[in-house]
Amino acid sequence: MLSLSLLLDQVIDHIDQLLGNKGWPLFITPCTIPEFQNKLVILYESEDAVICDEKLVTFKATADSTSSSDDEDDAPSLQTTKDQTGKLETTTSKVSIFDERLDHSFLSSPQPLLKSTKAEMNFIYEENGSFKLLWMGEPLFSHSLHEPFIYTGSSTTDYSMRLGHFVINQNIHNKTSLLVQKIQENGKHSYNIQMQSGLRLTFTLDKNHVDIDINQNSYIQSIIEDEDIVKEIWFRIKALPFNKESIYGCGQQYKYSNLRGKTIPIWVSEQYHERLDNGAGSSLLPKTTTYHPEPSFISPQRGYVFVAYGSAYARFDFQNEHYHELHFTNTPYRLRFFLKSADSDYLSFLKRLAPHPLPTLPDWVHSGIILSIQGGTETVEQKMKEMVEAGTAVAGIWVQDWCGKRITSFGKRVFWNWQYSDILYHNLPEKIQEWKRLYNSSFLAYINPYIATDGPLYKEASEKNFLVRKIETNEIYQIDFGEFFGAIIDLTFPLAFEWYKNVIRKNLIDIGVSGWMADFGEYLPVDVRVHTNISGELIHNLWPVLWAKCNFEAIRDAGKTEEVVFFMRAGYLGIQKYCPLFWSGDQSVDFASDDGFPAAIRSMLNLGVSGGCLYTHSDIGGYFGFDRGDESKLIRSKELLFRWSEMGAFNAFLRTHEGNRPDLNVQFDHDNETKAFMARTSRIYAYLKPYVKRTLQEGIPSLTPMWIHFNDLEQALSDKYELQYMFGTDLLVAPVVRPNVRKWTVYIPSNEDWLHLWSNEKYNKGEWEIDAPLGKVPVFYRATSQWSNLFKQLSNM
């Protein structure tokens, strides 16, 4: 018996020969005409068809015959002749696609063969091989001849990386929908659906979610003769019209809040910066690249969160008015729809997505601001002393150059050899204890999963074969990080993983470091050879997850989970289990919507609703800047620092950054006014400590969009108020994200009374123009809040 899976493989492998100018087939199904047993019928929209066998000999079938004869003389017959070259040619008589010997039940009107109801879900399978899932009466997805839910095919994907940016070019060779062969009940509310080619889907309906498990042994995961051509899969989810459905999530998204009408690459990468990436092929980069993509999104109007469990490159296309198309270059093993019932709210819905146990932050981080200081022991001591004397609540100092500095044309950077620099910070372990004793201030450092090739740790890792290599030459892969090179620790190699954990423990934790930025995780090319022999395409998105796991285990093994914290910008599905705190990455030091202050807020809100990433923050004042002489400058202003700081006080973590041009940017100690402003900001944040700690125990993101809390979706989802957010459940914050503005329009979405934090004036539902001088970001609290007495005291600060 000819394997249908094998035959379909061959059909797809030679699809160009078969299709000609016919276009994509509507479906491919086994032929039931006795003369053509073990062959396939391919039907096209034109109602032309071909029948083919394992040798890919085609038998033309047309729709211009309205009937077929039972006479033996009218049966199709195969004839072969030789052309001048001796090559066999094949001709046949005509066969009608309406031949009664063909199984054409797909043309009949649908009749339900199976119907299952669970909560507000209805799964329906019909006799023509179609199926659909209804959620609260509306189709979530459906599969039929004319509206397929699933497609398979193949493409060539080329990945090019420079400075962490990836230009990804795809050439799709074919894309074909499949019909259902059979359905089998697999227990109550669970069904196996056998598609053509051996692809099997298992649908499981639960009270709160629907799972679609995908058979990982199916042909769509295999790699055929040309290893650059991988068979792929597409899914289509029903969409509402553009004016009736919004889409949020997909990780940290900077340019857009609502992703409807956009295509989002699910690939860990540097964020797109139009003004700064002109040397990295920025014209070819999608505007939606991100350090932390998540293969998940939320539809507020439909009431579901979608999550795909897999690691390959994917594209989530929300541009069609009728469906969302999700393209995976390798098959995910599960798709899951988390469903919100009609009588529940989004707040409780989000709690279901939280990791368990809930991540925690050390108590000390809520005691004040984390000040970013570099330049050596004397500079650290002088700046810290001045800020404490100015009345600043300093919870910690973050010293990036603890391990040395490197000056490049980009600016001031860190020497990536993870041992403290005795030149810059002589006797650092003793100094850390001294600063803790004098100022009750913790010490934070910096590390990433790469090591500089001109440092001693590189020599040790190289000798132990702990580094990622090039797949073609087996040489150690050295990445250009901008005027210096770094090698990649092979985090899939258990011995290398343990060695790097010990580097973290011995060189950071054991000398008294209480936290660090665990930077990067994006710079893994696809042409790599790693210990586990997993392809670069499949391991790339998982690299920041492995990096988070390394940090997490180093802290856990040291017994310091309640004392030490680390934070990351790169991420992917699964990182929530290991990393307790995220930051929005490298934003520009201005008010630019796409990559400046507003982008930082937008990214935090989108990450929060992507599922499970609870605590996030941003670099106060931003990071990226430049000075190109007479050409152009991008330098942090005092106003930007003030506006960013006043927003940052209403979050779970408050930390400054000097930026890549620290000598040009306005810093927290710029002048007496700035010192006083930052001191007041730190005290506001510290005063909110009881509320912050309680908020972090609720299992919801620290920052959430308004529509998570209120039923007024039309206004809450409006682009005009996209950057307003809820801090916890009782504080509504409306950041001022434009320069030279001292009044700000705020929308109160709830009919209950709200009190303005700085004046204690009462407001209720509607649009209001609020005074917003520097230092008094528009903030409101519920009049009925159990924290109202705490909030009232802030008006005196």
Coordinates of C-alpha atoms in Angstrom, one line a residue, residues 451-665:
I451 CA 32.8 37.0 27.1
A452 CA 35.3 39.3 25.4
T453 CA 37.9 37.5 23.3
D454 CA 40.7 39.7 24.8
G455 CA 39.9 38.7 28.4
P456 CA 41.2 35.9 30.6
L457 CA 37.8 34.2 31.0
Y458 CA 37.8 33.6 27.2
K459 CA 41.0 31.7 27.4
E460 CA 39.7 29.4 30.1
A461 CA 36.3 28.8 28.3
S462 CA 38.1 28.2 25.0
E463 CA 40.5 25.6 26.5
K464 CA 37.5 23.8 28.1
N465 CA 35.5 23.8 24.8
F466 CA 32.7 25.7 26.4
L467 CA 32.0 28.1 23.5
V468 CA 29.5 28.0 20.6
R469 CA 31.1 27.2 17.2
K470 CA 30.4 27.8 13.6
I471 CA 28.6 24.9 12.0
E472 CA 30.6 25.0 8.7
T473 CA 34.2 25.3 10.0
N474 CA 33.8 24.3 13.7
E475 CA 35.7 27.4 14.7
I476 CA 34.7 29.3 17.8
Y477 CA 32.0 31.8 16.8
Q478 CA 33.2 35.3 17.5
I479 CA 30.5 38.0 17.3
D480 CA 31.2 41.6 16.3
F481 CA 29.6 43.7 19.1
G482 CA 30.8 47.0 17.7
E483 CA 34.6 47.4 17.6
F484 CA 35.3 44.4 19.8
F485 CA 34.5 40.7 19.6
G486 CA 32.8 38.3 22.0
A487 CA 32.3 34.6 22.2
I488 CA 29.1 32.8 23.2
I489 CA 29.0 30.5 26.2
D490 CA 27.3 27.2 25.1
L491 CA 24.4 27.1 27.5
T492 CA 23.2 23.8 26.1
F493 CA 26.4 22.1 27.3
P494 CA 25.8 21.0 30.9
L495 CA 29.5 21.5 31.9
A496 CA 29.6 25.0 30.3
F497 CA 26.3 25.9 32.0
E498 CA 27.6 24.8 35.4
W499 CA 30.9 26.6 34.8
Y500 CA 29.1 29.9 34.0
K501 CA 26.8 29.5 37.0
N502 CA 29.9 29.3 39.1
V503 CA 31.3 32.4 37.5
I504 CA 28.2 34.2 38.6
R505 CA 28.2 32.8 42.0
K506 CA 31.9 33.2 42.7
N507 CA 32.6 36.5 41.0
L508 CA 29.3 38.3 41.8
I509 CA 27.2 36.7 44.7
D510 CA 30.2 35.7 46.8
I511 CA 31.7 39.2 46.8
G512 CA 28.4 40.7 48.1
V513 CA 26.6 41.7 44.8
S514 CA 22.9 41.9 45.5
G515 CA 21.7 42.2 41.9
W516 CA 22.6 42.7 38.3
M517 CA 21.5 43.4 34.8
A518 CA 21.6 40.1 32.9
D519 CA 21.9 41.8 29.6
F520 CA 21.6 40.5 26.0
G521 CA 20.6 37.0 24.8
E522 CA 19.7 38.1 21.3
Y523 CA 23.1 37.6 19.6
L524 CA 22.9 34.0 18.6
P525 CA 23.3 33.5 14.8
V526 CA 21.5 30.5 13.2
D527 CA 24.7 29.0 11.6
V528 CA 25.9 27.7 15.0
R529 CA 27.0 24.4 16.3
V530 CA 25.9 23.8 19.9
H531 CA 26.5 20.8 22.2
T532 CA 22.9 19.5 22.0
N533 CA 23.1 19.6 18.2
I534 CA 19.8 21.5 17.9
S535 CA 19.7 23.7 14.9
G536 CA 20.3 27.4 15.3
E537 CA 16.8 28.2 14.0
L538 CA 15.2 26.2 16.8
I539 CA 17.5 27.2 19.7
H540 CA 17.8 30.9 18.9
N541 CA 14.6 32.0 20.6
L542 CA 15.3 29.8 23.6
W543 CA 18.7 31.4 24.3
P544 CA 17.5 34.1 26.6
V545 CA 15.4 31.4 28.5
L546 CA 18.6 29.4 29.0
W547 CA 20.4 32.6 30.1
A548 CA 17.7 33.3 32.6
K549 CA 17.8 29.8 33.9
C550 CA 21.6 30.1 34.4
N551 CA 21.1 33.2 36.5
F552 CA 18.2 31.8 38.4
E553 CA 20.0 28.6 39.4
A554 CA 23.2 30.5 40.4
I555 CA 21.1 32.5 42.9
R556 CA 19.1 29.5 44.0
D557 CA 22.2 27.4 44.6
A558 CA 23.7 30.1 46.7
G559 CA 20.6 30.2 48.8
K560 CA 19.9 33.9 48.0
T561 CA 16.5 33.9 46.3
E562 CA 15.1 36.3 48.8
E563 CA 18.1 38.6 48.8
V564 CA 19.4 38.8 45.2
V565 CA 17.6 40.0 42.0
F566 CA 18.5 40.1 38.3
F567 CA 16.7 41.7 35.4
M568 CA 16.7 41.1 31.7
R569 CA 15.5 42.7 28.4
A570 CA 15.7 39.6 26.1
G571 CA 13.1 36.9 26.6
Y572 CA 10.8 34.3 25.1
L573 CA 8.0 32.0 26.2
G574 CA 9.1 30.1 29.3
I575 CA 11.4 32.7 30.7
Q576 CA 8.7 33.7 33.3
K577 CA 9.7 30.6 35.3
Y578 CA 13.2 31.9 35.9
C579 CA 13.4 35.7 35.5
P580 CA 11.5 37.8 38.1
L581 CA 12.1 41.2 36.6
F582 CA 12.3 42.7 33.1
W583 CA 13.2 46.0 31.6
S584 CA 12.2 47.5 28.3
G585 CA 15.6 47.6 26.8
D586 CA 17.6 50.4 25.2
Q587 CA 15.3 53.4 24.5
S588 CA 16.3 56.7 23.1
V589 CA 16.9 59.7 25.4
D590 CA 14.0 61.7 24.1
F591 CA 10.2 61.8 23.7
A592 CA 10.1 60.0 20.4
S593 CA 7.0 57.8 20.2
D594 CA 8.6 54.9 18.4
D595 CA 11.8 54.4 20.4
G596 CA 11.9 57.0 23.2
F597 CA 10.0 57.5 26.5
P598 CA 6.5 56.6 25.1
A599 CA 7.9 53.4 23.6
A600 CA 9.2 52.3 27.0
I601 CA 5.7 52.6 28.5
R602 CA 4.1 50.9 25.5
S603 CA 6.5 48.0 25.7
M604 CA 5.9 47.4 29.4
L605 CA 2.1 47.3 28.9
N606 CA 2.3 45.0 26.0
L607 CA 4.6 42.6 27.8
G608 CA 2.3 42.6 30.8
V609 CA -0.6 41.3 28.7
S610 CA 1.4 38.8 26.8
G611 CA 1.1 36.4 29.7
G612 CA 3.1 35.8 32.8
C613 CA 5.7 38.6 32.8
L614 CA 4.6 40.4 35.9
Y615 CA 7.2 42.9 36.9
T616 CA 8.9 45.2 34.4
H617 CA 10.5 48.7 34.4
S618 CA 12.6 50.9 32.1
D619 CA 15.9 52.8 32.2
I620 CA 15.0 56.1 33.8
G621 CA 16.1 58.7 31.2
G622 CA 16.6 56.2 28.4
Y623 CA 19.9 54.9 27.0
F624 CA 20.6 55.6 23.4
G625 CA 22.0 59.0 22.4
F626 CA 24.6 60.4 19.9
D627 CA 26.6 63.4 19.0
R628 CA 27.3 63.6 15.3
G629 CA 28.7 67.1 15.5
D630 CA 27.0 69.6 13.2
E631 CA 24.9 66.8 11.7
S632 CA 22.7 66.0 14.6
K633 CA 22.6 65.3 18.3
L634 CA 20.5 63.2 20.6
I635 CA 21.2 64.1 24.3
R636 CA 19.1 63.7 27.4
S637 CA 17.4 66.9 28.7
K638 CA 16.5 67.7 32.2
E639 CA 12.8 67.7 31.4
L640 CA 13.0 64.2 29.9
L641 CA 14.8 62.9 33.0
F642 CA 12.1 64.5 35.2
R643 CA 9.1 63.2 33.3
W644 CA 10.6 59.7 33.1
S645 CA 11.4 59.7 36.8
E646 CA 8.0 60.8 37.9
M647 CA 6.4 58.0 35.9
G648 CA 9.0 55.5 37.2
A649 CA 8.0 56.1 40.8
F650 CA 4.7 54.4 40.1
N651 CA 6.1 51.0 39.2
A652 CA 7.6 48.0 40.9
F653 CA 11.3 49.0 40.4
L654 CA 13.0 52.4 40.1
R655 CA 16.4 52.5 38.4
T656 CA 18.3 55.2 36.5
H657 CA 20.8 54.7 33.6
E658 CA 23.6 57.0 32.6
G659 CA 23.2 56.1 29.0
N660 CA 25.8 55.3 26.4
R661 CA 26.9 59.0 26.4
P662 CA 27.0 59.7 30.2
D663 CA 29.2 62.8 29.9
L664 CA 26.7 64.5 27.6
N665 CA 23.4 63.4 29.2

